Short mmCIF file of C-alpha atoms in Angstrom, two decimals:
data_model
loop_
_atom_site.label_atom_id
_atom_site.label_comp_id
_atom_site.label_asym_id
_atom_site.label_seq_id
_atom_site.Cartn_x
_atom_site.Cartn_y
_atom_site.Cartn_z
CA ASN C 11 -15.43 139.90 99.93
CA HIS C 12 -18.18 139.23 97.41
CA THR C 13 -15.84 137.49 94.94
CA HIS C 14 -14.64 134.97 97.53
CA ARG C 15 -18.25 134.20 98.45
CA THR C 16 -19.23 133.70 94.81
CA ILE C 17 -16.43 131.39 93.69
CA PRO C 18 -17.38 128.46 95.96
CA LEU C 19 -20.96 128.71 94.70
CA VAL C 20 -19.75 128.54 91.12
CA ILE C 21 -17.62 125.50 91.90
CA HIS C 22 -20.22 123.54 93.84
CA HIS C 23 -23.32 124.27 91.78
CA PHE C 24 -22.57 122.75 88.37
CA ASN C 25 -25.82 121.44 86.89
CA SER C 26 -25.99 117.71 86.23
CA ARG C 27 -25.40 118.07 82.51
CA MET C 28 -22.25 120.10 83.10
CA LYS C 29 -20.97 117.49 85.56
CA GLN C 30 -21.50 114.76 83.00
CA SER C 31 -19.76 116.76 80.28
CA LEU C 32 -16.80 117.50 82.48
CA LEU C 33 -16.54 113.86 83.48
CA ILE C 34 -16.54 112.77 79.84
CA VAL C 35 -13.90 115.36 78.93
CA GLY C 36 -11.77 114.38 81.91
CA ILE C 37 -11.93 110.68 81.14
CA SER C 38 -11.06 111.40 77.50
CA VAL C 39 -8.00 113.35 78.59
CA LEU C 40 -6.96 110.56 80.92
CA ILE C 41 -7.41 107.95 78.19
CA ALA C 42 -5.35 110.06 75.79
CA ALA C 43 -2.59 110.44 78.36
CA SER C 44 -2.66 106.71 79.04
CA ALA C 45 -2.43 106.03 75.32
CA ILE C 46 0.75 108.10 75.12
CA VAL C 47 2.28 106.07 77.94
CA VAL C 48 1.10 102.83 76.32
CA SER C 49 2.57 103.84 72.97
CA ALA C 50 5.91 104.65 74.59
CA SER C 51 5.82 101.33 76.42
CA MET C 52 5.26 99.44 73.19
CA SER C 53 8.13 101.09 71.31
CA SER C 54 10.51 100.78 74.25
CA ASN C 55 10.37 97.00 74.47
CA THR C 56 10.03 95.73 70.91
CA CYS C 57 12.77 93.34 69.90
CA ASP C 58 13.46 90.42 67.58
CA SER C 59 14.20 86.85 68.56
CA THR C 60 16.48 84.10 67.26
CA ASP C 61 16.33 80.34 66.88
CA GLU C 62 18.07 80.12 70.26
CA THR C 63 15.79 79.41 73.18
CA MET C 64 15.68 80.17 76.90
CA ASN C 65 13.78 79.31 80.06
CA ALA C 66 10.83 81.57 80.77
CA ILE C 67 7.61 81.72 82.72
CA THR C 68 4.67 82.43 80.42
CA TYR C 69 0.90 82.42 80.27
CA SER C 70 -1.27 82.08 77.17
CA GLN C 71 -4.61 82.54 78.90
CA HIS C 72 -5.82 84.41 81.96
CA GLY C 73 -6.70 82.84 85.27
CA PRO C 74 -5.32 81.52 88.58
CA ALA C 75 -1.54 81.46 88.90
CA ASP C 76 -1.19 77.71 89.42
CA GLU C 77 -3.38 77.04 86.38
CA VAL C 78 -1.97 79.40 83.75
CA LEU C 79 1.68 80.12 84.64
CA THR C 80 3.98 77.68 82.86
CA LEU C 81 7.74 77.18 82.84
CA THR C 82 8.97 76.62 79.30
CA SER C 83 12.51 75.86 78.14
CA ASP C 84 12.00 76.72 74.47
CA TYR C 85 10.89 80.36 74.51
CA PRO C 86 12.71 82.32 71.76
CA LYS C 87 15.70 84.25 73.10
CA PRO C 88 15.45 88.00 72.38
CA VAL C 89 17.94 89.90 70.26
CA PRO C 90 18.63 93.50 71.28
CA GLY C 91 17.65 96.26 68.89
CA LYS C 92 20.17 98.91 67.93
CA ASN C 93 19.29 101.06 70.96
CA GLN C 94 18.91 98.17 73.39
CA VAL C 95 20.99 95.93 75.63
CA LEU C 96 20.51 92.24 76.31
CA ILE C 97 20.48 91.42 80.02
CA GLN C 98 21.07 87.99 81.49
CA VAL C 99 18.57 88.07 84.33
CA LYS C 100 19.95 87.27 87.78
CA ALA C 101 16.95 88.43 89.80
CA SER C 102 13.50 89.93 89.30
CA SER C 103 10.56 90.80 91.53
CA VAL C 104 6.78 90.60 91.55
CA ASN C 105 4.36 93.54 91.65
CA PRO C 106 0.55 93.61 92.01
CA VAL C 107 0.18 94.66 88.37
CA ASP C 108 1.68 91.30 87.38
CA PHE C 109 -1.08 89.23 88.92
CA LYS C 110 -3.83 91.72 88.05
CA LEU C 111 -2.98 91.50 84.35
CA ARG C 112 -2.68 87.73 84.63
CA ARG C 113 -5.97 87.01 86.38
CA HIS C 114 -8.26 89.08 84.13
CA ALA C 115 -9.22 88.63 80.49
CA VAL C 116 -7.19 91.44 78.98
CA PRO C 117 -7.27 92.04 75.18
CA GLY C 118 -4.30 90.72 73.22
CA PHE C 119 -3.26 94.16 72.03
CA VAL C 120 -2.80 95.14 75.69
CA VAL C 121 -1.13 91.92 76.84
CA PRO C 122 0.15 89.93 73.83
CA LYS C 123 0.36 86.17 74.31
CA PRO C 124 2.25 84.14 75.23
CA LYS C 125 3.16 86.70 77.86
CA ILE C 126 6.25 86.67 80.06
CA PRO C 127 5.19 88.49 83.26
CA GLY C 128 7.34 90.84 85.30
CA ALA C 129 8.60 94.44 85.05
CA ASP C 130 11.50 94.50 87.54
CA VAL C 131 14.84 93.12 86.40
CA ALA C 132 18.46 93.06 87.57
CA GLY C 133 21.31 91.26 85.89
CA VAL C 134 24.37 91.48 83.69
CA ILE C 135 24.65 92.88 80.16
CA VAL C 136 25.73 90.18 77.70
CA GLN C 137 25.11 91.93 74.38
CA LEU C 138 24.88 95.50 73.10
CA GLY C 139 22.83 97.02 70.31
CA THR C 140 24.89 98.65 67.56
CA ASN C 141 24.17 102.24 68.64
CA ILE C 142 24.88 101.48 72.30
CA GLU C 143 28.15 99.82 71.37
CA LYS C 144 29.21 102.93 69.45
CA LYS C 145 28.18 105.31 72.25
CA ALA C 146 29.89 103.13 74.88
CA THR C 147 27.25 104.16 77.43
CA PHE C 148 27.12 100.56 78.65
CA HIS C 149 29.53 97.65 78.35
CA ILE C 150 29.28 93.88 78.34
CA GLY C 151 29.55 92.70 81.93
CA ASP C 152 27.90 95.77 83.47
CA ARG C 153 25.60 95.05 86.41
CA VAL C 154 22.32 96.79 85.69
CA ALA C 155 18.66 97.11 86.64
CA ALA C 156 15.58 98.29 84.74
CA MET C 157 11.85 98.57 84.80
CA LEU C 158 10.37 97.04 81.67
CA PRO C 159 7.28 98.49 79.97
CA ILE C 160 4.26 96.79 81.49
CA ILE C 161 1.82 96.52 78.59
CA ARG C 162 1.73 96.00 74.81
CA SER C 163 4.76 93.75 74.97
CA LYS C 164 5.00 89.99 75.37
CA TRP C 165 8.45 90.30 76.96
CA GLY C 166 8.97 90.42 80.72
CA SER C 167 11.53 89.79 83.43
CA SER C 168 10.50 86.21 84.31
CA ALA C 169 13.02 84.73 81.90
CA GLU C 170 16.71 84.00 81.43
CA TYR C 171 17.24 87.00 79.17
CA VAL C 172 15.53 90.27 78.38
CA ALA C 173 16.26 92.95 75.79
CA VAL C 174 15.49 96.47 76.97
CA ASP C 175 15.95 99.99 75.66
CA ALA C 176 19.15 101.43 77.09
CA SER C 177 17.36 104.61 78.16
CA LEU C 178 15.48 102.54 80.74
CA VAL C 179 18.59 100.98 82.27
CA ALA C 180 20.53 102.01 85.39
CA THR C 181 23.90 100.81 86.64
CA VAL C 182 23.88 98.85 89.90
CA PRO C 183 26.71 99.86 92.28
CA ASN C 184 29.19 97.06 93.00
CA GLN C 185 28.31 96.98 96.71
CA VAL C 186 24.62 96.33 95.98
CA GLU C 187 23.32 92.79 95.62
CA LEU C 188 21.38 92.23 92.42
CA GLU C 189 18.48 90.79 94.40
CA SER C 190 18.15 94.10 96.25
CA ALA C 191 18.38 96.02 92.98
CA ALA C 192 15.67 93.83 91.46
CA ALA C 193 13.25 94.71 94.25
CA LEU C 194 13.20 98.43 93.54
CA PRO C 195 12.60 99.52 89.91
CA LEU C 196 8.81 99.84 89.74
CA VAL C 197 8.24 100.95 93.32
CA SER C 198 11.15 103.41 93.42
CA LEU C 199 10.14 104.98 90.10
CA THR C 200 6.56 105.26 91.32
CA VAL C 201 7.69 107.14 94.41
CA ILE C 202 10.34 109.35 92.81
CA GLN C 203 8.07 110.41 89.96
CA SER C 204 5.06 110.96 92.24
CA LEU C 205 6.88 113.06 94.80
CA LYS C 206 8.39 115.25 92.06
CA LYS C 207 4.92 116.79 91.91
CA LEU C 208 5.37 118.31 95.39
CA LYS C 209 6.77 121.84 95.54
CA ASN C 210 9.44 122.53 98.16
CA PRO C 211 8.76 119.35 100.17
CA LYS C 212 11.47 119.81 102.79
CA GLY C 213 9.99 120.13 106.27
CA LYS C 214 6.45 119.44 105.10
CA LYS C 215 4.20 116.66 106.37
CA ILE C 216 3.15 113.67 104.29
CA LEU C 217 0.90 110.69 104.99
CA ILE C 218 1.99 107.53 103.18
CA HIS C 219 -0.60 104.78 103.23
CA ALA C 220 0.42 101.09 103.43
CA GLY C 221 3.89 101.93 104.70
CA ALA C 222 5.05 98.31 104.93
CA GLY C 223 4.15 97.52 101.32
CA GLY C 224 6.36 97.70 98.26
CA VAL C 225 5.65 101.33 97.38
CA GLY C 226 5.25 102.45 100.99
CA SER C 227 8.51 100.95 102.25
CA PHE C 228 10.50 102.90 99.67
CA ALA C 229 8.34 106.03 99.96
CA ILE C 230 8.93 106.37 103.72
CA GLN C 231 12.69 106.24 103.24
CA TYR C 232 12.72 108.59 100.26
CA ALA C 233 10.37 111.17 101.78
CA LYS C 234 12.21 111.17 105.12
CA LYS C 235 15.87 110.74 104.19
CA VAL C 236 16.03 112.37 100.76
CA LEU C 237 13.29 115.01 100.79
CA GLY C 238 13.46 115.82 104.51
CA MET C 239 9.74 115.45 105.15
CA HIS C 240 7.82 114.58 108.32
CA VAL C 241 6.30 111.16 107.60
CA ALA C 242 3.17 109.53 108.94
CA THR C 243 2.10 106.11 107.72
CA THR C 244 -0.55 103.44 108.13
CA ALA C 245 0.51 99.90 109.01
CA SER C 246 -0.58 96.98 111.14
CA LYS C 247 0.52 96.83 114.77
CA GLU C 248 2.85 93.93 113.91
CA LYS C 249 4.72 96.07 111.38
CA THR C 250 5.03 99.22 113.49
CA GLN C 251 8.72 98.70 114.20
CA VAL C 252 9.44 97.93 110.54
CA VAL C 253 8.09 101.28 109.34
CA LYS C 254 9.66 103.17 112.26
CA ASP C 255 13.04 101.72 111.34
CA LEU C 256 12.48 102.98 107.78
CA GLY C 257 11.97 106.51 109.09
CA ALA C 258 8.28 106.96 109.89
CA ASP C 259 7.63 109.63 112.53
CA VAL C 260 3.99 108.67 113.17
CA VAL C 261 2.54 105.18 112.76
CA ILE C 262 -1.22 104.63 112.63
CA ASP C 263 -2.52 101.13 113.25
CA TYR C 264 -5.13 100.92 110.51
CA ARG C 265 -6.92 98.06 112.26
CA SER C 266 -7.61 99.89 115.51
CA GLN C 267 -7.23 103.57 114.58
CA ASP C 268 -8.98 105.85 112.11
CA PHE C 269 -6.29 107.85 110.34
CA THR C 270 -8.73 110.71 109.81
CA LYS C 271 -8.98 111.11 113.60
CA VAL C 272 -5.23 110.90 114.22
CA ILE C 273 -3.77 113.46 111.84
CA GLU C 274 -4.92 116.70 110.23
CA ASP C 275 -3.62 119.56 108.12
CA TYR C 276 -0.97 117.53 106.32
CA ASP C 277 0.68 118.89 103.20
CA ALA C 278 0.47 115.72 101.13
CA VAL C 279 -0.93 112.20 100.96
CA LEU C 280 0.63 109.43 98.87
CA ASP C 281 -2.09 106.82 98.47
CA PRO C 282 -1.42 103.39 96.92
CA MET C 283 -4.73 102.23 98.46
CA SER C 284 -7.02 104.83 96.89
CA PHE C 285 -9.86 102.32 96.55
CA LEU C 286 -9.97 102.29 100.35
CA TYR C 287 -8.80 105.71 101.54
CA GLU C 288 -9.61 108.36 98.91
CA GLY C 289 -13.15 109.10 100.01
CA ARG C 290 -12.27 109.23 103.70
CA THR C 291 -9.36 111.56 102.98
CA PHE C 292 -11.51 114.18 101.25
CA GLU C 293 -14.32 113.88 103.79
CA SER C 294 -11.91 114.79 106.61
CA ASN C 295 -9.30 117.38 107.54
CA VAL C 296 -6.33 115.11 106.84
CA LEU C 297 -5.12 117.47 104.11
CA LYS C 298 -4.73 121.21 104.23
CA LYS C 299 -6.84 123.15 101.76
CA ASN C 300 -3.67 123.80 99.80
CA GLY C 301 -2.42 120.24 100.29
CA HIS C 302 -1.76 117.66 97.59
CA TYR C 303 -3.38 114.24 97.11
CA LEU C 304 -1.25 111.84 95.06
CA SER C 305 -3.31 108.89 93.89
CA ILE C 306 -1.59 105.77 92.67
CA MET C 307 -4.47 104.36 90.65
CA SER C 308 -5.09 101.11 92.48
CA SER C 309 -7.51 98.30 93.17
CA ASP C 310 -7.78 95.86 96.02
CA TRP C 311 -5.71 92.67 96.15
CA ALA C 312 -8.92 90.71 96.69
CA LEU C 313 -11.69 90.63 94.11
CA THR C 314 -15.31 91.54 94.71
CA GLU C 315 -17.88 88.75 95.07
CA ASP C 316 -18.61 88.91 91.34
CA GLY C 317 -14.91 88.57 90.48
CA LYS C 318 -14.19 92.21 89.60
CA GLU C 319 -11.49 94.59 90.77
CA ASN C 320 -12.53 96.65 93.79
CA THR C 321 -11.80 100.28 92.89
CA TYR C 322 -13.16 103.69 93.88
CA GLY C 323 -14.75 103.81 90.43
CA ALA C 324 -16.14 106.92 88.75
CA LYS C 325 -15.82 108.87 91.99
CA THR C 326 -12.07 108.96 91.40
CA TYR C 327 -12.50 110.72 88.05
CA PHE C 328 -15.05 113.14 89.44
CA ASN C 329 -12.76 114.01 92.35
CA LEU C 330 -9.93 114.63 89.91
CA LEU C 331 -12.05 116.97 87.80
CA LYS C 332 -13.53 118.80 90.77
CA HIS C 333 -10.15 119.45 92.32
CA LYS C 334 -8.53 120.40 89.01
CA MET C 335 -11.32 122.85 88.19
CA ALA C 336 -11.32 124.42 91.65
CA ASN C 337 -7.57 124.90 91.61
CA LEU C 338 -7.68 126.47 88.18
CA VAL C 339 -9.95 129.18 89.57
CA THR C 340 -8.38 129.73 92.99
CA PRO C 341 -5.34 127.49 93.60
CA GLY C 342 -5.24 126.04 97.12
CA ALA C 343 -8.15 128.12 98.40
CA PHE C 344 -10.90 125.50 98.72
CA VAL C 345 -9.71 121.97 97.93
CA PRO C 346 -6.33 120.20 97.78
CA LYS C 347 -4.55 119.52 94.53
CA TYR C 348 -5.22 116.11 93.03
CA ASP C 349 -2.89 114.14 90.75
CA PHE C 350 -2.92 110.65 89.30
CA CYS C 351 0.52 109.07 89.48
CA MET C 352 1.29 106.66 86.64
CA VAL C 353 4.77 105.17 86.71
CA ASN C 354 6.94 105.50 83.63
CA PRO C 355 10.10 103.42 83.00
CA ASN C 356 13.05 105.82 83.13
CA GLY C 357 16.75 105.03 83.45
CA ALA C 358 17.76 108.40 84.89
CA ASP C 359 15.18 108.26 87.67
CA LEU C 360 16.08 104.65 88.41
CA GLN C 361 19.76 105.58 88.59
CA GLN C 362 18.91 107.90 91.47
CA ALA C 363 17.34 104.98 93.33
CA MET C 364 20.31 102.70 92.62
CA ASP C 365 22.75 105.38 93.82
CA LEU C 366 20.76 105.86 97.04
CA LEU C 367 20.84 102.11 97.53
CA GLY C 368 24.59 102.07 96.99
CA GLU C 369 25.12 104.91 99.46
CA GLY C 370 23.05 103.14 102.10
CA THR C 371 20.53 105.99 102.23
CA VAL C 372 17.73 103.56 101.39
CA LYS C 373 17.44 99.80 101.52
CA ALA C 374 15.36 97.22 99.73
CA VAL C 375 12.80 95.61 102.01
CA ILE C 376 12.48 91.98 100.93
CA ASP C 377 9.62 89.87 102.25
CA SER C 378 10.62 86.54 100.72
CA LYS C 379 12.44 84.89 97.83
CA PHE C 380 11.23 82.30 95.33
CA SER C 381 12.88 80.45 92.49
CA LEU C 382 11.79 81.10 88.91
CA GLU C 383 10.20 77.64 88.89
CA ASP C 384 8.02 78.68 91.85
CA MET C 385 6.62 81.80 90.20
CA ALA C 386 3.02 80.63 90.73
CA LYS C 387 3.69 80.37 94.47
CA ALA C 388 5.17 83.89 94.45
CA HIS C 389 2.07 85.28 92.71
CA LYS C 390 -0.25 83.54 95.16
CA HIS C 391 1.77 84.82 98.12
CA LEU C 392 1.50 88.40 96.88
CA GLU C 393 -2.20 88.02 96.08
CA GLY C 394 -2.77 86.98 99.68
CA GLY C 395 -1.87 90.50 100.80
CA HIS C 396 0.10 91.74 103.81
CA VAL C 397 3.50 91.24 102.16
CA THR C 398 6.23 93.33 103.79
CA GLY C 399 8.19 95.08 101.05
CA LYS C 400 8.83 93.02 97.92
CA ILE C 401 8.95 89.42 96.75
CA VAL C 402 12.17 88.64 94.87
CA ILE C 403 12.62 85.93 92.24
CA GLN C 404 16.01 84.19 92.09
CA HIS C 405 17.08 83.19 88.59
CA ASP C 406 20.35 81.39 89.27
#
């Protein structure tokens, strides 16, 4: 009818000034939302320290891993706040955000110095904050895992000890190795929180890009075995069997196949490689009109020729606004839903991942292991790309 013919014209014929205004408003909203997350991150990982010291990897300036990462034996040992626990770290793992924050000149209020890198931690509780001791929610000797806040804190997991808010902590089942537990916090929380945005996912079809990576290797298992979805993924030919064993129904060799020519009319896309795949996704029929694009705001492992992060840039924000506006008017009629997925440390969500690990429903995919002393080598290995699953750091 006339209304259905008019709505697309309204959506696609914003004048240039309106587009600019909407983009500014959208970016402002995103910045405000990010500020809320940042504020929560800061308050969740603030703790005191004592005259006691510990071993830790730190950096006081930004740059290449082998130039700025330093092992120190006299970093102040943290003291847990009243709502925190002190964990003796047995294992941690490395994520792309660790080297991206390290290699760029980031303001001190975002990354205070000297900075201990690392968000993923698994270990044993050795001290309780006063409120936690009263509540008896955790006990000394408990095996636990957590994702630490990423920014606005100098504390990280690349150390002997870390103090963390108890609300961010999950218990590790006895049958699970702490190295496996350490591999999962950030990636499992990213997946669990992102896929919560899907309505009634069982039986629906999802494309998960970079299936052999840290996020992808958990996402395939979670989408298939927990949510009951049909899973397609992109991976190299060499890693086809790896992702099939994790549960992928369809594997697309990204080197020799164009994913936009292989699949169409999927219900959802989880994209940790948005700098590479976002544009091609919306220019094709990969997603249904009422599908859902889940963007994990990302940049390339490699830098551009001028040393900057390779991202999809302002187009990402415009796509977000366009899809949000269209779906406000006529949900699912013209363009898929679009959501940014920003991970948030959360003990309850992480407990789900640890329980699934304990039940054997999912497994941690570990590419390699490095000692704490070899942290620079671990960073360089991850920066090289093509890591299968996660890199684990052994602290013992």
